[in-house]
Tab-separated table of C-alpha atoms in Angstrom:
chain	number	residue	atom	x	y	z
A	425	MET	CA	157.246	71.641	43.059
A	426	GLN	CA	155.082	74.735	43.435
A	427	ALA	CA	157.606	77.602	43.174
A	428	ASP	CA	157.642	79.514	39.901
A	429	LYS	CA	159.111	76.745	37.773
A	430	GLN	CA	160.570	79.055	35.137
A	431	ASP	CA	162.348	81.132	37.793
A	432	VAL	CA	163.748	78.000	39.459
A	433	LEU	CA	164.945	76.543	36.147
A	434	LYS	CA	166.543	79.864	35.180
A	435	ARG	CA	168.482	79.890	38.451
A	436	LEU	CA	169.538	76.304	37.835
A	437	ASN	CA	170.826	77.278	34.372
A	438	TYR	CA	172.863	80.025	35.975
A	439	ILE	CA	174.351	77.623	38.536
A	440	GLU	CA	175.203	75.051	35.847
A	441	GLY	CA	176.851	77.709	33.680
A	442	HIS	CA	178.807	78.998	36.654
A	443	LEU	CA	179.996	75.460	37.495
A	444	GLY	CA	181.149	75.050	33.885
A	445	GLY	CA	183.247	78.203	34.376
A	446	VAL	CA	184.799	76.698	37.504
A	447	ARG	CA	185.628	73.508	35.588
A	448	LYS	CA	187.417	75.581	32.959
A	449	MET	CA	189.382	77.469	35.638
A	450	ILE	CA	190.475	74.189	37.220
A	451	GLU	CA	191.488	72.661	33.889
A	452	GLU	CA	193.512	75.788	33.100
A	453	ASP	CA	195.202	75.737	36.543
A	454	LYS	CA	193.912	79.150	37.591
A	455	TYR	CA	194.791	80.611	41.011
A	456	CYS	CA	192.874	78.753	43.747
A	457	VAL	CA	191.688	81.941	45.458
A	458	ASP	CA	189.971	82.999	42.223
A	459	ILE	CA	188.373	79.552	41.909
A	460	LEU	CA	187.172	79.727	45.526
A	461	ARG	CA	185.541	83.127	44.931
A	462	GLN	CA	183.494	81.448	42.189
A	463	THR	CA	182.522	78.395	44.253
A	464	TYR	CA	181.351	80.669	47.092
A	465	ALA	CA	179.145	82.549	44.602
A	466	ILE	CA	177.725	79.200	43.435
A	467	ARG	CA	177.020	78.155	47.008
A	468	LYS	CA	175.180	81.437	47.583
A	469	ALA	CA	173.120	80.850	44.413
A	470	ILE	CA	172.141	77.352	45.601
A	471	GLU	CA	171.147	78.743	49.000
A	472	LYS	CA	168.971	81.324	47.261
A	473	LEU	CA	167.348	78.552	45.197
A	474	GLU	CA	166.702	76.561	48.391
A	475	SER	CA	165.195	79.608	50.014
A	476	LEU	CA	162.706	79.933	47.110
A	477	LEU	CA	161.791	76.248	47.344
A	478	VAL	CA	161.274	76.435	51.107
A	479	ASP	CA	159.163	79.568	50.787
A	480	SER	CA	157.009	77.886	48.178
A	481	HIS	CA	156.765	74.704	50.274
A	482	LEU	CA	155.629	76.642	53.336
A	483	HIS	CA	152.998	78.579	51.377
A	484	THR	CA	151.547	75.668	49.377
A	485	CYS	CA	152.310	72.079	50.431
A	486	VAL	CA	152.291	72.818	54.179
A	487	PRO	CA	148.798	74.369	54.421
A	488	GLU	CA	147.454	71.776	51.936
A	489	GLY	CA	149.000	68.848	53.813
A	490	ILE	CA	147.638	70.083	57.122
A	491	ALA	CA	144.162	70.614	55.630
A	492	GLU	CA	144.310	67.007	54.373
A	493	GLY	CA	145.102	65.684	57.866
A	494	ARG	CA	148.788	64.941	57.212
A	495	GLY	CA	149.941	67.470	59.791
A	496	ASP	CA	152.283	65.145	61.701
A	497	GLU	CA	154.140	64.124	58.557
A	498	ILE	CA	154.389	67.775	57.422
A	499	ILE	CA	155.817	68.867	60.800
A	500	GLN	CA	158.352	66.022	60.740
A	501	GLU	CA	159.544	67.176	57.321
A	502	LEU	CA	159.857	70.778	58.523
A	503	VAL	CA	162.046	69.710	61.465
A	504	GLN	CA	164.274	67.869	59.001
A	505	LEU	CA	164.416	70.787	56.523
A	506	TYR	CA	165.319	73.207	59.291
A	507	ASN	CA	168.190	71.035	60.439
A	508	LEU	CA	169.439	70.473	56.880
A	509	ALA	CA	169.248	74.224	56.179
A	510	GLY	CA	171.596	74.923	59.076
A	511	ASN	CA	173.838	72.009	58.012
A	512	ARG	CA	173.379	70.365	61.378
B	1431	MET	CA	195.213	75.286	41.412
B	1432	GLN	CA	197.436	72.920	43.353
B	1433	ALA	CA	194.933	70.425	44.826
B	1434	ASP	CA	194.838	66.999	43.198
B	1435	LYS	CA	193.286	68.098	39.905
B	1436	GLN	CA	191.783	64.712	39.090
B	1437	ASP	CA	190.087	64.502	42.488
B	1438	VAL	CA	188.710	68.038	42.151
B	1439	LEU	CA	187.408	67.375	38.621
B	1440	LYS	CA	185.802	64.110	39.750
B	1441	ARG	CA	183.958	65.941	42.507
B	1442	LEU	CA	182.868	68.572	40.005
B	1443	ASN	CA	181.493	65.817	37.735
B	1444	TYR	CA	179.503	64.468	40.660
B	1445	ILE	CA	178.074	67.910	41.473
B	1446	GLU	CA	177.129	68.528	37.824
B	1447	GLY	CA	175.437	65.138	37.582
B	1448	HIS	CA	173.576	65.752	40.814
B	1449	LEU	CA	172.396	69.171	39.546
B	1450	GLY	CA	171.121	67.483	36.378
B	1451	GLY	CA	169.064	65.174	38.598
B	1452	VAL	CA	167.598	68.188	40.394
B	1453	ARG	CA	166.690	69.757	37.030
B	1454	LYS	CA	164.833	66.589	36.065
B	1455	MET	CA	162.963	66.555	39.415
B	1456	ILE	CA	161.893	70.166	38.913
B	1457	GLU	CA	160.778	69.553	35.318
B	1458	GLU	CA	158.748	66.551	36.482
B	1459	ASP	CA	157.148	68.537	39.353
B	1460	LYS	CA	158.524	66.285	42.103
B	1461	TYR	CA	157.750	67.028	45.764
B	1462	CYS	CA	159.721	70.083	46.932
B	1463	VAL	CA	160.981	68.404	50.112
B	1464	ASP	CA	162.611	65.686	47.984
B	1465	ILE	CA	164.170	68.342	45.741
B	1466	LEU	CA	165.482	70.222	48.796
B	1467	ARG	CA	167.112	67.073	50.171
B	1468	GLN	CA	169.069	66.898	46.899
B	1469	THR	CA	170.060	70.578	46.865
B	1470	TYR	CA	171.345	70.266	50.444
B	1471	ALA	CA	173.481	67.305	49.389
B	1472	ILE	CA	174.837	69.391	46.496
B	1473	ARG	CA	175.638	72.273	48.838
B	1474	LYS	CA	177.539	69.859	51.105
B	1475	ALA	CA	179.494	68.546	48.101
B	1476	ILE	CA	180.462	72.094	47.090
B	1477	GLU	CA	181.572	72.856	50.663
B	1478	LYS	CA	183.727	69.731	50.609
B	1479	LEU	CA	185.263	70.847	47.290
B	1480	GLU	CA	185.979	74.285	48.786
B	1481	SER	CA	187.568	72.659	51.811
B	1482	LEU	CA	189.957	70.746	49.525
B	1483	LEU	CA	190.862	73.908	47.608
B	1484	VAL	CA	191.476	75.872	50.819
B	1485	ASP	CA	193.608	73.078	52.254
B	1486	SER	CA	195.670	72.999	49.080
B	1487	HIS	CA	195.953	76.791	48.999
B	1488	LEU	CA	197.186	76.901	52.598
B	1489	HIS	CA	199.774	74.194	51.990
B	1490	THR	CA	201.152	75.446	48.653
B	1491	CYS	CA	200.370	79.019	47.531
B	1492	VAL	CA	200.503	80.511	51.043
B	1493	PRO	CA	204.021	79.335	51.995
B	1494	GLU	CA	205.264	80.075	48.443
B	1495	GLY	CA	203.720	83.561	48.414
B	1496	ILE	CA	205.213	84.385	51.799
B	1497	ALA	CA	208.638	83.066	50.753
B	1498	GLU	CA	208.414	85.345	47.693
B	1499	GLY	CA	207.717	88.403	49.873
B	1500	ARG	CA	204.018	88.682	49.017
B	1501	GLY	CA	202.964	88.065	52.619
B	1502	ASP	CA	200.672	91.088	52.926
B	1503	GLU	CA	198.691	90.167	49.823
B	1504	ILE	CA	198.452	86.521	50.949
B	1505	ILE	CA	197.144	87.536	54.392
B	1506	GLN	CA	194.568	89.882	52.835
B	1507	GLU	CA	193.287	87.007	50.693
B	1508	LEU	CA	193.046	84.697	53.717
B	1509	VAL	CA	190.948	87.260	55.611
B	1510	GLN	CA	188.619	87.408	52.605
B	1511	LEU	CA	188.446	83.600	52.208
B	1512	TYR	CA	187.643	83.176	55.884
B	1513	ASN	CA	184.788	85.643	55.693
B	1514	LEU	CA	183.432	84.115	52.471
B	1515	ALA	CA	183.633	80.619	54.007
B	1516	GLY	CA	181.374	81.681	56.859
B	1517	ASN	CA	179.080	83.505	54.387
B	1518	ARG	CA	179.622	86.764	56.211
C	1367	MET	CA	195.170	87.696	71.870
C	1368	GLN	CA	196.216	90.611	69.694
C	1369	ALA	CA	192.861	92.118	68.609
C	1370	ASP	CA	191.866	95.366	70.321
C	1371	LYS	CA	191.200	93.876	73.749
C	1372	GLN	CA	188.777	96.592	74.844
C	1373	ASP	CA	186.679	96.145	71.697
C	1374	VAL	CA	186.608	92.363	72.139
C	1375	LEU	CA	185.644	92.641	75.823
C	1376	LYS	CA	182.909	95.170	74.986
C	1377	ARG	CA	181.434	92.772	72.451
C	1378	LEU	CA	181.608	89.978	75.001
C	1379	ASN	CA	179.717	92.163	77.515
C	1380	TYR	CA	177.035	92.728	74.902
C	1381	ILE	CA	176.722	88.980	74.213
C	1382	GLU	CA	176.534	88.168	77.926
C	1383	GLY	CA	173.868	90.823	78.483
C	1384	HIS	CA	171.901	89.549	75.498
C	1385	LEU	CA	172.086	85.962	76.840
C	1386	GLY	CA	170.761	87.216	80.187
C	1387	GLY	CA	167.787	88.656	78.308
C	1388	VAL	CA	167.165	85.277	76.649
C	1389	ARG	CA	167.287	83.572	80.072
C	1390	LYS	CA	164.626	85.985	81.338
C	1391	MET	CA	162.429	85.322	78.272
C	1392	ILE	CA	162.702	81.560	78.826
C	1393	GLU	CA	161.932	81.848	82.553
C	1394	GLU	CA	158.875	83.997	81.736
C	1395	ASP	CA	157.674	81.529	79.052
C	1396	LYS	CA	157.848	84.029	76.204
C	1397	TYR	CA	156.879	82.996	72.662
C	1398	CYS	CA	159.574	80.727	71.171
C	1399	VAL	CA	159.783	82.657	67.902
C	1400	ASP	CA	160.685	85.811	69.841
C	1401	ILE	CA	163.319	83.873	71.801
C	1402	LEU	CA	164.749	82.460	68.559
C	1403	ARG	CA	165.053	85.945	67.044
C	1404	GLN	CA	167.261	86.829	70.031
C	1405	THR	CA	169.417	83.691	69.856
C	1406	TYR	CA	170.039	84.320	66.138
C	1407	ALA	CA	171.191	87.851	66.978
C	1408	ILE	CA	173.540	86.394	69.621
C	1409	ARG	CA	174.922	83.886	67.128
C	1410	LYS	CA	175.597	86.737	64.676
C	1411	ALA	CA	177.388	88.694	67.439
C	1412	ILE	CA	179.607	85.687	68.219
C	1413	GLU	CA	180.425	85.268	64.526
C	1414	LYS	CA	181.404	88.940	64.363
C	1415	LEU	CA	183.645	88.465	67.416
C	1416	GLU	CA	185.253	85.426	65.763
C	1417	SER	CA	185.791	87.409	62.595
C	1418	LEU	CA	187.709	90.066	64.589
C	1419	LEU	CA	189.844	87.417	66.290
C	1420	VAL	CA	190.650	85.703	62.984
C	1421	ASP	CA	191.525	89.013	61.334
C	1422	SER	CA	193.846	89.840	64.214
C	1423	HIS	CA	195.359	86.352	64.165
C	1424	LEU	CA	196.074	86.574	60.424
C	1425	HIS	CA	197.675	90.010	60.751
C	1426	THR	CA	199.812	89.350	63.835
C	1427	CYS	CA	200.429	85.753	64.973
C	1428	VAL	CA	200.576	84.309	61.439
C	1429	PRO	CA	203.356	86.554	60.053
C	1430	GLU	CA	205.224	86.351	63.382
C	1431	GLY	CA	204.937	82.552	63.538
C	1432	ILE	CA	206.155	82.188	59.966
C	1433	ALA	CA	209.060	84.574	60.582
C	1434	GLU	CA	210.017	82.429	63.583
C	1435	GLY	CA	210.100	79.268	61.455
C	1436	ARG	CA	206.839	77.803	62.801
C	1437	GLY	CA	205.150	77.953	59.377
C	1438	ASP	CA	203.970	74.327	59.313
C	1439	GLU	CA	202.238	74.627	62.673
C	1440	ILE	CA	200.652	77.966	61.673
C	1441	ILE	CA	199.302	76.485	58.410
C	1442	GLN	CA	197.898	73.467	60.256
C	1443	GLU	CA	196.031	75.797	62.615
C	1444	LEU	CA	194.645	77.827	59.702
C	1445	VAL	CA	193.275	74.664	58.056
C	1446	GLN	CA	191.560	73.833	61.339
C	1447	LEU	CA	190.187	77.374	61.844
C	1448	TYR	CA	188.800	77.432	58.316
C	1449	ASN	CA	186.974	74.157	58.846
C	1450	LEU	CA	185.639	75.224	62.243
C	1451	ALA	CA	184.461	78.559	60.784
C	1452	GLY	CA	182.323	76.734	58.241
C	1453	ASN	CA	181.096	74.323	60.945
C	1454	ARG	CA	182.456	71.390	59.006
D	366	MET	CA	158.290	78.531	75.294
D	367	GLN	CA	157.235	74.889	75.135
D	368	ALA	CA	160.589	73.045	75.000
D	369	ASP	CA	161.681	71.305	78.194
D	370	LYS	CA	162.423	74.464	80.185
D	371	GLN	CA	164.902	72.822	82.541
D	372	ASP	CA	166.901	71.397	79.641
D	373	VAL	CA	166.953	74.769	77.866
D	374	LEU	CA	168.037	76.617	81.031
D	375	LYS	CA	170.740	74.026	81.696
D	376	ARG	CA	172.136	74.574	78.205
D	377	LEU	CA	172.014	78.321	78.752
D	378	ASN	CA	174.001	77.906	81.988
D	379	TYR	CA	176.607	75.950	80.070
D	380	ILE	CA	176.858	78.660	77.390
D	381	GLU	CA	177.163	81.425	79.998
D	382	GLY	CA	179.856	79.514	81.864
D	383	HIS	CA	181.729	78.866	78.635
D	384	LEU	CA	181.549	82.593	77.730
D	385	GLY	CA	182.964	83.440	81.138
D	386	GLY	CA	185.899	81.152	80.327
D	387	VAL	CA	186.446	83.004	77.058
D	388	ARG	CA	186.415	86.340	78.913
D	389	LYS	CA	189.115	85.035	81.229
D	390	MET	CA	191.216	83.831	78.265
D	391	ILE	CA	190.940	87.256	76.627
D	392	GLU	CA	191.824	89.108	79.833
D	393	GLU	CA	194.855	86.848	80.273
D	394	ASP	CA	195.963	87.368	76.640
D	395	LYS	CA	195.754	83.701	75.690
D	396	TYR	CA	196.602	82.542	72.166
D	397	CYS	CA	193.836	83.606	69.743
D	398	VAL	CA	193.559	80.166	68.135
D	399	ASP	CA	192.737	78.669	71.536
D	400	ILE	CA	190.143	81.402	72.137
D	401	LEU	CA	188.599	80.757	68.711
D	402	ARG	CA	188.286	77.030	69.441
D	403	GLN	CA	186.176	77.997	72.466
D	404	THR	CA	183.983	80.508	70.616
D	405	TYR	CA	183.265	77.894	67.918
D	406	ALA	CA	182.162	75.463	70.625
D	407	ILE	CA	179.881	78.167	72.056
D	408	ARG	CA	178.400	78.849	68.620
D	409	LYS	CA	177.693	75.122	68.239
D	410	ALA	CA	175.993	75.069	71.659
D	411	ILE	CA	173.774	78.015	70.680
D	412	GLU	CA	172.843	76.291	67.411
D	413	LYS	CA	171.879	73.184	69.375
D	414	LEU	CA	169.724	75.314	71.692
D	415	GLU	CA	168.039	76.902	68.655
D	416	SER	CA	167.428	73.489	67.179
D	417	LEU	CA	165.602	72.434	70.377
D	418	LEU	CA	163.490	75.594	70.354
D	419	VAL	CA	162.560	75.159	66.677
D	420	ASP	CA	161.681	71.512	67.209
D	421	SER	CA	159.453	72.450	70.125
D	422	HIS	CA	157.891	75.329	68.161
D	423	LEU	CA	157.070	73.057	65.224
D	424	HIS	CA	155.511	70.408	67.481
D	425	THR	CA	153.447	72.704	69.733
D	426	CYS	CA	152.841	76.332	68.668
D	427	VAL	CA	152.579	75.533	64.928
D	428	PRO	CA	149.781	72.920	65.143
D	429	GLU	CA	148.006	74.985	67.822
D	430	GLY	CA	148.232	78.218	65.829
D	431	ILE	CA	146.941	76.519	62.690
D	432	ALA	CA	144.060	74.906	64.624
D	433	GLU	CA	143.168	78.382	65.932
D	434	GLY	CA	143.003	79.818	62.406
D	435	ARG	CA	146.311	81.761	62.573
D	436	GLY	CA	147.872	79.676	59.793
D	437	ASP	CA	149.037	82.615	57.651
D	438	GLU	CA	150.868	84.255	60.538
D	439	ILE	CA	152.450	80.917	61.537
D	440	ILE	CA	153.682	80.281	57.978
D	441	GLN	CA	155.131	83.801	57.751
D	442	GLU	CA	157.066	83.187	60.969
D	443	LEU	CA	158.399	79.854	59.658
D	444	VAL	CA	159.693	81.519	56.468
D	445	GLN	CA	161.496	84.043	58.670
D	446	LEU	CA	162.922	81.388	61.036
D	447	TYR	CA	164.195	79.345	58.107
D	448	ASN	CA	166.012	82.332	56.637
D	449	LEU	CA	167.464	83.341	60.021
D	450	ALA	CA	168.630	79.755	60.643
D	451	GLY	CA	170.688	79.819	57.453
D	452	ASN	CA	171.927	83.335	58.315
D	453	ARG	CA	170.515	84.692	55.089
């Protein structure tokens, strides 16, 4: 994990807090459209977190791995990440 | 919230537990590709939760709202949900 | 099809023209990153077209169908559209 | 463009033919849900085409570019492709 760890953990705190809010809304039988607006915001926050991790991966582990002769393995992982990112 | 509350809360528990695992991986500086595989799984679980909530909304609140004469409001919300679902 | 037909057909023309450009790039062995930038733009244009069709569907066929007593069928279709929209 | 050119062009033919079918459905005022089912299938086909192009890019241009000392540029392009893939 090479991305700014404090930034990543702060975003994770935010997501966990937001999920706690959703739990409360469900327990209190709030209107489902209002709950969905919150879960979409959480999904966006996770995608943003992923984007940071991918950026960091591409700028640190990828060049390092290639320099160390593990290029094939690194490329295989990138194919997989790309497909996961697009939910395919 | 009309979806099976226990099912929704169980899924939320799973997502929260999974996020806790990601936090641990980040704190222990695990490999970012392994962390990303977990965040993608979490994103999928949230999308599944949303799908349940939308299904429930369409089968309960939508027919009720229309029967009560709030059709315009209900339709406006559906347009918004559709656009949020596709992240547009 | 209730959306503004001329607008929808104009967007379709644009998408077809754009696809023709991608075909030319592929035939001329252009750089794959440049081709991908074009296919992403096409995908966005299709999503925008879908968004127009869904908006129109929700504002015309859905209220009409419900008024005609075909509510169950209409709701079933909306569940399906929502899931297709999110590629689930 | 390093992916199997014939395969990519064949997929493009399919997408163009499918779009022509959608144009016909719109001109003939078909039911919007049926049109949407077709546009979703087209979107899926474009995503599959993109996936092939990315796979090919990662296995050919990326190792070549890095071997030629253009690693920074290659990484920058991958960050951009990843974000475009997720429509972010």
